[in-house]
């Protein structure tokens, strides 16, 4: 590459960056850009000015001849940024989907903030190899600031859509959710029919073991396509909430080691992501908030005018939001289905004793599941025998074994 080719490469980089600025301006005229693209738009003109000043202050074209590789890298990074922006802003899908497609297309270095950081580092290298004037010192300071800012954005470059993220939620196997199909549909009607532009709060209230957690988990699974992201958080204590937010941050952000960050920083960043005007279709499930005296759940709500939160609690009257009462199962057939599914016994093994037991247990899913799992673990223990022990409250007989673990119930306070 000749010296004149190097100069032409630098000039071409300036032209490409100008085109990127125009792409961002055109996009912002019709929609709200996310924070990372808005920040890049503000910094691009500074980069362009520095490149132009660098060319004006260079003593000769010869001073750039040994820097052909740096110039080529800089031009390549600028071209990639321009191409990504073209993919993001030109098409029929939402920009989020096009951005995801751009990431799949370009591989590792895909975010515009990571490319702007590389461009700034390339320009710094060019400055270091040229006579340093007062202008250059100021430019180097500006570049340092841009690099630092881009690193901060890169640390929290978010995934556009996360889908259903209930991996830490209590396990609810397919087919184990019984008897509340109409209530799921009613909850979705409440959600889809809301008119106000504000955070939608749903409070699932009911007694211990009635199935509040299971209803929330089943709702997330059933209507996951309605939301772009669904997250489950353990709200049993402030400590578990902080841990849940840390897990949430690790799912949202492309950060190498989330363990290094303070809880407050994590909450601020997560709230920023949830409050972004381009990210409105998300669901947060705050599960098991019963310790109202120990911490305020609302401190964990994002300051957003969109999105949905579900809180499961035994104390719904003390929590603001639209109430959803979770009651014991009234239909005996639903109760029998839980007993049959969890016990692993077929209908021929279910006589009148099973129906009596289903009525005696009172429609609480936790009690029905516990009975079913106990019967599964004790094949010779008949339903009649279990019912007899239950009626006589022979706790020592039924509880002589290690307590049955119910996977989808965190503990007996669910």
Short mmCIF file of C-alpha atoms in Angstrom, two decimals:
data_model
loop_
_atom_site.label_atom_id
_atom_site.label_comp_id
_atom_site.label_asym_id
_atom_site.label_seq_id
_atom_site.Cartn_x
_atom_site.Cartn_y
_atom_site.Cartn_z
CA UNK A 1 0.00 0.00 0.00
CA UNK A 2 1.48 3.35 -1.09
CA UNK A 3 1.44 6.48 1.07
CA UNK A 4 -1.28 7.99 -1.08
CA UNK A 5 -3.30 4.78 -0.68
CA UNK A 6 -3.02 5.14 3.09
CA UNK A 7 -4.27 8.74 2.94
CA UNK A 8 -7.12 7.62 0.70
CA UNK A 9 -7.96 4.88 3.21
CA UNK A 10 -8.19 7.41 6.03
CA UNK A 11 -10.39 9.69 3.92
CA UNK A 12 -12.61 6.74 2.98
CA UNK A 13 -13.02 5.92 6.66
CA UNK A 14 -14.29 9.45 7.25
CA UNK A 15 -16.82 9.06 4.45
CA UNK A 16 -18.04 5.72 5.82
CA UNK A 17 -18.48 7.18 9.31
CA UNK A 18 -20.47 10.10 7.87
CA UNK A 19 -22.78 7.56 6.23
CA UNK A 20 -23.19 5.76 9.57
CA UNK A 21 -24.18 9.06 11.19
CA UNK A 22 -26.82 9.61 8.52
CA UNK A 23 -28.18 6.08 9.03
CA UNK A 24 -28.55 6.70 12.76
CA UNK A 25 -30.18 10.08 12.16
CA UNK A 26 -32.67 8.60 9.70
CA UNK A 27 -33.55 5.83 12.14
CA UNK A 28 -33.97 8.16 15.11
CA UNK A 29 -36.39 10.28 13.10
CA UNK A 30 -38.89 7.40 12.96
CA UNK A 31 -38.25 5.45 16.18
CA UNK A 32 -36.51 5.63 19.53
CA UNK A 33 -32.98 4.23 19.44
CA UNK A 34 -31.59 2.18 22.35
CA UNK A 35 -29.00 3.75 24.62
CA UNK A 36 -25.98 2.14 22.96
CA UNK A 37 -26.89 3.45 19.50
CA UNK A 38 -27.74 6.91 20.85
CA UNK A 39 -24.35 7.09 22.55
CA UNK A 40 -22.51 5.93 19.44
CA UNK A 41 -24.34 8.59 17.42
CA UNK A 42 -23.13 11.29 19.82
CA UNK A 43 -19.51 10.12 19.65
CA UNK A 44 -19.13 9.49 15.93
CA UNK A 45 -18.76 13.20 15.00
CA UNK A 46 -15.91 13.50 17.50
CA UNK A 47 -14.12 10.60 15.80
CA UNK A 48 -14.67 12.18 12.38
CA UNK A 49 -13.31 15.56 13.55
CA UNK A 50 -10.23 13.91 15.03
CA UNK A 51 -9.51 12.05 11.78
CA UNK A 52 -9.87 15.23 9.74
CA UNK A 53 -7.65 17.18 12.14
CA UNK A 54 -5.12 14.35 12.06
CA UNK A 55 -4.92 14.59 8.28
CA UNK A 56 -4.56 18.37 8.40
CA UNK A 57 -1.74 18.24 10.98
CA UNK A 58 0.21 15.39 9.41
CA UNK A 59 3.58 16.66 8.21
CA UNK A 60 3.46 14.56 5.06
CA UNK A 61 1.87 11.51 3.55
CA UNK A 62 5.11 9.69 4.31
CA UNK A 63 4.30 9.86 8.03
CA UNK A 64 1.44 7.41 7.46
CA UNK A 65 3.23 4.93 5.21
CA UNK A 66 4.30 2.65 8.05
CA UNK A 67 0.78 2.65 9.44
CA UNK A 68 -0.97 0.98 6.52
CA UNK A 69 -2.12 -1.99 8.63
CA UNK A 70 -3.67 0.27 11.27
CA UNK A 71 -5.43 2.31 8.59
CA UNK A 72 -6.72 -0.85 6.92
CA UNK A 73 -8.06 -2.13 10.25
CA UNK A 74 -9.73 1.20 10.98
CA UNK A 75 -11.36 1.28 7.56
CA UNK A 76 -12.53 -2.32 7.97
CA UNK A 77 -14.07 -1.62 11.37
CA UNK A 78 -15.88 1.43 9.99
CA UNK A 79 -17.19 -0.55 7.02
CA UNK A 80 -18.47 -3.29 9.32
CA UNK A 81 -20.28 -0.75 11.48
CA UNK A 82 -21.90 0.77 8.41
CA UNK A 83 -23.01 -2.66 7.21
CA UNK A 84 -24.48 -3.58 10.60
CA UNK A 85 -26.46 -0.34 10.69
CA UNK A 86 -27.75 -1.05 7.19
CA UNK A 87 -28.93 -4.48 8.30
CA UNK A 88 -30.51 -3.08 11.46
CA UNK A 89 -32.42 -0.21 9.89
CA UNK A 90 -33.34 -1.59 6.47
CA UNK A 91 -36.08 -4.21 6.45
CA UNK A 92 -39.63 -5.13 7.38
CA UNK A 93 -38.97 -6.70 10.80
CA UNK A 94 -38.42 -4.74 14.00
CA UNK A 95 -34.93 -3.33 14.49
CA UNK A 96 -34.45 -5.75 17.41
CA UNK A 97 -34.91 -8.77 15.14
CA UNK A 98 -32.68 -7.25 12.47
CA UNK A 99 -30.00 -6.51 15.09
CA UNK A 100 -30.13 -10.15 16.18
CA UNK A 101 -29.74 -11.18 12.53
CA UNK A 102 -26.72 -8.87 12.19
CA UNK A 103 -25.14 -10.53 15.22
CA UNK A 104 -25.64 -13.95 13.63
CA UNK A 105 -24.18 -12.65 10.35
CA UNK A 106 -21.01 -11.03 11.65
CA UNK A 107 -20.05 -13.27 14.56
CA UNK A 108 -17.84 -12.16 17.44
CA UNK A 109 -17.33 -8.40 16.95
CA UNK A 110 -20.87 -7.33 16.21
CA UNK A 111 -21.98 -4.49 18.43
CA UNK A 112 -21.58 -0.96 17.16
CA UNK A 113 -20.06 0.08 20.49
CA UNK A 114 -17.34 -2.58 20.21
CA UNK A 115 -16.54 -1.39 16.69
CA UNK A 116 -16.43 2.27 17.73
CA UNK A 117 -14.01 1.31 20.53
CA UNK A 118 -11.75 -0.41 17.99
CA UNK A 119 -11.92 2.59 15.66
CA UNK A 120 -10.98 4.92 18.53
CA UNK A 121 -8.04 2.68 19.42
CA UNK A 122 -6.92 2.68 15.78
CA UNK A 123 -7.03 6.49 15.69
CA UNK A 124 -5.06 6.61 18.93
CA UNK A 125 -2.35 4.52 17.31
CA UNK A 126 -2.21 6.92 14.36
CA UNK A 127 -1.85 9.89 16.73
CA UNK A 128 0.95 8.20 18.67
CA UNK A 129 2.98 7.78 15.47
CA UNK A 130 2.67 11.43 14.48
CA UNK A 131 4.07 14.62 15.99
CA UNK A 132 2.02 15.47 19.09
CA UNK A 133 0.61 18.98 19.18
CA UNK A 134 -1.78 20.53 21.68
CA UNK A 135 -4.63 19.44 19.43
CA UNK A 136 -3.37 15.89 19.50
CA UNK A 137 -3.25 15.87 23.28
CA UNK A 138 -6.87 17.00 23.42
CA UNK A 139 -7.81 14.42 20.82
CA UNK A 140 -6.07 11.67 22.77
CA UNK A 141 -8.03 12.68 25.87
CA UNK A 142 -11.29 12.60 23.88
CA UNK A 143 -10.43 9.18 22.50
CA UNK A 144 -9.62 7.86 25.97
CA UNK A 145 -13.03 9.01 27.12
CA UNK A 146 -14.77 7.39 24.15
CA UNK A 147 -12.91 4.10 24.67
CA UNK A 148 -13.84 4.07 28.35
CA UNK A 149 -17.48 4.84 27.53
CA UNK A 150 -17.66 2.15 24.87
CA UNK A 151 -16.15 -0.39 27.26
CA UNK A 152 -18.87 0.47 29.75
CA UNK A 153 -21.53 -0.04 27.08
CA UNK A 154 -19.90 -3.28 25.95
CA UNK A 155 -19.95 -4.59 29.51
CA UNK A 156 -23.71 -4.20 29.45
CA UNK A 157 -24.49 -4.84 25.82
CA UNK A 158 -27.83 -6.54 26.20
CA UNK A 159 -29.40 -9.41 24.42
CA UNK A 160 -32.42 -8.04 22.56
CA UNK A 161 -34.80 -10.89 23.34
CA UNK A 162 -34.27 -13.47 26.05
CA UNK A 163 -37.48 -15.48 25.76
CA UNK A 164 -38.57 -17.66 28.68
CA UNK A 165 -35.96 -17.66 31.48
CA UNK A 166 -37.53 -19.75 34.24
CA UNK A 167 -34.50 -21.97 34.77
CA UNK A 168 -34.23 -21.06 38.47
CA UNK A 169 -37.96 -21.41 39.10
CA UNK A 170 -39.38 -24.45 40.91
CA UNK A 171 -39.72 -27.29 38.44
CA UNK A 172 -43.19 -27.85 36.99
CA UNK A 173 -43.31 -30.82 34.63
CA UNK A 174 -45.55 -30.86 31.61
CA UNK A 175 -48.95 -32.25 32.56
CA UNK A 176 -48.59 -31.48 36.27
CA UNK A 177 -50.54 -28.24 36.08
CA UNK A 178 -54.18 -29.14 36.58
CA UNK A 179 -57.48 -27.34 36.93
CA UNK A 180 -56.81 -23.65 36.31
CA UNK A 181 -57.00 -23.34 32.53
CA UNK A 182 -59.81 -20.78 32.63
CA UNK A 183 -57.93 -18.70 35.20
CA UNK A 184 -54.87 -18.57 32.93
CA UNK A 185 -57.04 -17.25 30.12
CA UNK A 186 -58.62 -14.68 32.44
CA UNK A 187 -55.18 -13.41 33.51
CA UNK A 188 -54.20 -12.97 29.87
CA UNK A 189 -57.42 -11.04 29.27
CA UNK A 190 -56.45 -8.71 32.12
CA UNK A 191 -53.02 -8.30 30.57
CA UNK A 192 -53.98 -7.80 26.94
CA UNK A 193 -56.96 -5.59 27.77
CA UNK A 194 -55.15 -2.96 29.82
CA UNK A 195 -55.34 0.55 28.44
CA UNK A 196 -53.00 2.67 30.57
CA UNK A 197 -49.36 3.16 29.64
CA UNK A 198 -47.77 2.13 32.91
CA UNK A 199 -46.22 -0.84 34.67
CA UNK A 200 -48.87 -3.55 34.99
CA UNK A 201 -48.91 -5.15 38.44
CA UNK A 202 -50.64 -8.46 39.10
CA UNK A 203 -50.77 -9.87 42.64
CA UNK A 204 -51.46 -13.60 42.96
CA UNK A 205 -52.79 -14.13 46.49
CA UNK A 206 -53.80 -17.23 48.41
CA UNK A 207 -53.07 -19.50 51.35
CA UNK A 208 -50.07 -21.79 51.75
CA UNK A 209 -49.96 -24.65 49.26
CA UNK A 210 -52.80 -23.39 47.09
CA UNK A 211 -50.64 -23.18 43.95
CA UNK A 212 -49.73 -19.50 43.49
CA UNK A 213 -46.22 -20.30 42.29
CA UNK A 214 -47.48 -22.98 39.92
CA UNK A 215 -50.07 -20.61 38.44
CA UNK A 216 -47.39 -17.98 37.78
CA UNK A 217 -45.00 -20.52 36.23
CA UNK A 218 -47.75 -22.03 34.09
CA UNK A 219 -48.79 -18.55 32.94
CA UNK A 220 -45.23 -17.75 31.86
CA UNK A 221 -44.98 -20.99 29.91
CA UNK A 222 -48.42 -20.71 28.34
CA UNK A 223 -48.03 -17.12 27.12
CA UNK A 224 -44.26 -16.85 26.63
CA UNK A 225 -44.81 -15.87 22.99
CA UNK A 226 -46.76 -12.80 24.12
CA UNK A 227 -43.64 -11.46 25.84
CA UNK A 228 -40.16 -10.92 24.48
CA UNK A 229 -38.57 -11.86 27.82
CA UNK A 230 -39.88 -13.66 30.93
CA UNK A 231 -37.91 -13.90 34.16
CA UNK A 232 -38.53 -15.62 37.50
CA UNK A 233 -37.13 -14.09 40.72
CA UNK A 234 -37.02 -15.52 44.23
CA UNK A 235 -38.72 -12.88 46.40
CA UNK A 236 -38.59 -14.77 49.70
CA UNK A 237 -35.94 -12.38 51.08
CA UNK A 238 -33.88 -9.34 50.11
CA UNK A 239 -30.83 -11.59 49.78
CA UNK A 240 -32.56 -13.95 47.35
CA UNK A 241 -33.83 -10.95 45.38
CA UNK A 242 -30.28 -9.61 44.98
CA UNK A 243 -29.11 -13.05 43.84
CA UNK A 244 -32.00 -13.25 41.38
CA UNK A 245 -31.13 -9.83 39.94
CA UNK A 246 -27.52 -10.96 39.52
CA UNK A 247 -28.74 -14.02 37.63
CA UNK A 248 -31.07 -11.84 35.57
CA UNK A 249 -28.17 -9.51 34.68
CA UNK A 250 -26.04 -12.46 33.57
CA UNK A 251 -28.85 -13.49 31.21
CA UNK A 252 -29.43 -10.01 29.81
CA UNK A 253 -25.93 -8.61 29.45
CA UNK A 254 -22.86 -9.78 27.58
CA UNK A 255 -20.66 -9.27 30.62
CA UNK A 256 -17.64 -11.49 31.23
CA UNK A 257 -17.86 -11.74 35.01
CA UNK A 258 -21.00 -10.40 36.64
CA UNK A 259 -19.63 -11.43 40.06
CA UNK A 260 -17.38 -8.35 40.14
CA UNK A 261 -20.31 -5.94 40.15
CA UNK A 262 -22.04 -4.47 43.20
CA UNK A 263 -25.74 -5.19 43.75
CA UNK A 264 -26.63 -1.53 43.30
CA UNK A 265 -24.84 -1.35 39.92
CA UNK A 266 -26.60 -4.49 38.77
CA UNK A 267 -30.02 -3.18 39.77
CA UNK A 268 -29.43 0.16 38.03
CA UNK A 269 -28.34 -1.55 34.80
CA UNK A 270 -31.20 -4.04 34.85
CA UNK A 271 -33.69 -1.23 35.50
CA UNK A 272 -32.21 0.73 32.58
CA UNK A 273 -32.73 -2.27 30.32
CA UNK A 274 -36.28 -2.84 31.51
CA UNK A 275 -37.09 0.88 31.16
CA UNK A 276 -35.75 1.22 27.61
CA UNK A 277 -38.50 2.48 25.30
CA UNK A 278 -37.60 -0.19 22.74
CA UNK A 279 -37.98 -3.00 25.28
CA UNK A 280 -41.59 -3.06 26.48
CA UNK A 281 -42.83 -6.67 26.30
CA UNK A 282 -41.30 -8.30 29.36
CA UNK A 283 -42.63 -10.21 32.37
CA UNK A 284 -41.07 -10.42 35.85
CA UNK A 285 -42.40 -12.98 38.34
CA UNK A 286 -41.55 -12.05 41.95
CA UNK A 287 -42.27 -15.36 43.66
CA UNK A 288 -42.96 -15.86 47.37
CA UNK A 289 -43.03 -12.29 48.71
CA UNK A 290 -44.30 -12.84 52.24
CA UNK A 291 -41.66 -11.02 54.33
CA UNK A 292 -43.13 -7.56 53.85
CA UNK A 293 -41.62 -6.27 57.09
CA UNK A 294 -38.05 -7.07 56.02
CA UNK A 295 -37.84 -5.38 52.61
CA UNK A 296 -39.96 -3.41 50.16
CA UNK A 297 -40.56 -5.28 46.91
CA UNK A 298 -41.23 -2.02 45.07
CA UNK A 299 -37.56 -1.03 45.33
CA UNK A 300 -36.91 -3.83 42.85
CA UNK A 301 -39.54 -2.62 40.37
CA UNK A 302 -38.09 -0.73 37.39
CA UNK A 303 -39.17 2.92 36.90
CA UNK A 304 -40.85 1.97 33.63
CA UNK A 305 -44.13 2.91 31.99
CA UNK A 306 -44.46 -0.54 30.43
CA UNK A 307 -43.92 -4.21 31.21
CA UNK A 308 -45.64 -6.59 33.62
CA UNK A 309 -44.81 -7.84 37.11
CA UNK A 310 -46.48 -10.72 38.92
CA UNK A 311 -46.09 -11.05 42.68
CA UNK A 312 -47.10 -14.26 44.46
CA UNK A 313 -47.87 -13.79 48.15
CA UNK A 314 -49.96 -14.93 51.10
CA UNK A 315 -50.61 -11.26 51.96
CA UNK A 316 -52.12 -9.73 48.80
CA UNK A 317 -54.02 -7.01 50.65
CA UNK A 318 -50.76 -5.26 51.54
CA UNK A 319 -49.32 -5.18 48.02
CA UNK A 320 -50.40 -2.70 45.34
CA UNK A 321 -51.64 -4.21 42.11
CA UNK A 322 -54.51 -5.96 40.38
CA UNK A 323 -55.52 -8.89 42.57
CA UNK A 324 -55.79 -12.45 41.29
CA UNK A 325 -57.23 -14.75 43.96
CA UNK A 326 -55.83 -18.29 43.85
CA UNK A 327 -58.34 -20.58 45.58
CA UNK A 328 -58.36 -24.32 46.38
CA UNK A 329 -59.47 -26.57 43.55
CA UNK A 330 -63.25 -27.01 43.70
CA UNK A 331 -63.62 -29.67 41.04
CA UNK A 332 -63.15 -33.14 42.54
CA UNK A 333 -62.13 -34.50 39.12
CA UNK A 334 -59.20 -32.07 39.09
CA UNK A 335 -58.17 -33.23 42.55
CA UNK A 336 -58.38 -36.88 41.48
CA UNK A 337 -56.30 -36.14 38.39
CA UNK A 338 -53.52 -34.73 40.58
CA UNK A 339 -53.64 -37.79 42.86
CA UNK A 340 -53.59 -40.14 39.88
CA UNK A 341 -50.79 -38.33 38.05
CA UNK A 342 -48.53 -38.02 41.08
CA UNK A 343 -49.20 -41.49 42.51
CA UNK A 344 -48.61 -43.20 39.17
CA UNK A 345 -51.66 -45.38 39.73
CA UNK A 346 -54.30 -46.00 37.09
CA UNK A 347 -58.02 -45.42 37.43
CA UNK A 348 -58.70 -49.09 38.18
CA UNK A 349 -56.77 -48.66 41.42
CA UNK A 350 -58.88 -45.64 42.33
CA UNK A 351 -62.12 -46.52 44.05
CA UNK A 352 -64.44 -44.53 46.23
CA UNK A 353 -61.62 -44.12 48.75
CA UNK A 354 -59.74 -41.91 46.30
CA UNK A 355 -62.69 -39.57 45.92
CA UNK A 356 -63.14 -39.40 49.68
CA UNK A 357 -59.44 -38.62 50.10
CA UNK A 358 -59.64 -35.93 47.41
CA UNK A 359 -62.47 -34.29 49.31
CA UNK A 360 -60.75 -34.66 52.67
CA UNK A 361 -57.59 -32.94 51.44
CA UNK A 362 -59.64 -29.83 50.69
CA UNK A 363 -58.45 -28.95 47.21
CA UNK A 364 -54.98 -27.73 48.20
CA UNK A 365 -52.61 -28.79 45.39
CA UNK A 366 -49.63 -29.14 47.77
CA UNK A 367 -51.51 -31.63 49.97
CA UNK A 368 -52.78 -33.53 46.94
CA UNK A 369 -49.32 -33.70 45.39
CA UNK A 370 -47.74 -34.75 48.68
CA UNK A 371 -50.28 -37.55 49.08
CA UNK A 372 -49.76 -38.68 45.50
CA UNK A 373 -45.97 -38.75 45.78
CA UNK A 374 -46.15 -40.62 49.07
CA UNK A 375 -48.39 -43.25 47.48
CA UNK A 376 -45.95 -43.52 44.56
CA UNK A 377 -43.04 -44.11 46.94
CA UNK A 378 -45.05 -46.71 48.90
CA UNK A 379 -46.60 -49.12 46.35
CA UNK A 380 -48.04 -51.38 49.07
CA UNK A 381 -49.62 -48.46 50.91
CA UNK A 382 -53.20 -48.38 49.63
CA UNK A 383 -55.35 -45.30 49.27
CA UNK A 384 -57.70 -46.75 51.86
CA UNK A 385 -54.83 -47.12 54.31
CA UNK A 386 -53.61 -43.59 53.60
CA UNK A 387 -57.14 -42.26 54.09
CA UNK A 388 -57.50 -44.16 57.35
CA UNK A 389 -54.24 -42.72 58.65
CA UNK A 390 -55.21 -39.26 57.47
CA UNK A 391 -58.59 -39.41 59.20
CA UNK A 392 -57.04 -40.56 62.46
CA UNK A 393 -54.28 -38.00 62.08
CA UNK A 394 -51.67 -40.70 62.55
CA UNK A 395 -48.85 -38.34 61.62
CA UNK A 396 -46.25 -40.76 62.89
CA UNK A 397 -47.44 -43.42 60.46
CA UNK A 398 -47.70 -41.24 57.37
CA UNK A 399 -44.64 -39.22 58.28
CA UNK A 400 -42.45 -42.12 59.39
CA UNK A 401 -40.45 -41.82 56.21
CA UNK A 402 -38.38 -38.87 55.15
CA UNK A 403 -40.75 -36.04 54.08
CA UNK A 404 -41.72 -36.22 50.42
CA UNK A 405 -40.00 -33.55 48.34
CA UNK A 406 -42.33 -31.71 45.97
CA UNK A 407 -40.20 -30.32 43.09
CA UNK A 408 -42.40 -27.36 42.15
CA UNK A 409 -42.86 -26.15 45.73
CA UNK A 410 -39.86 -24.28 47.13
CA UNK A 411 -40.93 -25.11 50.68
CA UNK A 412 -44.04 -25.57 52.76
CA UNK A 413 -44.69 -21.83 52.72
CA UNK A 414 -45.34 -21.67 48.97
#
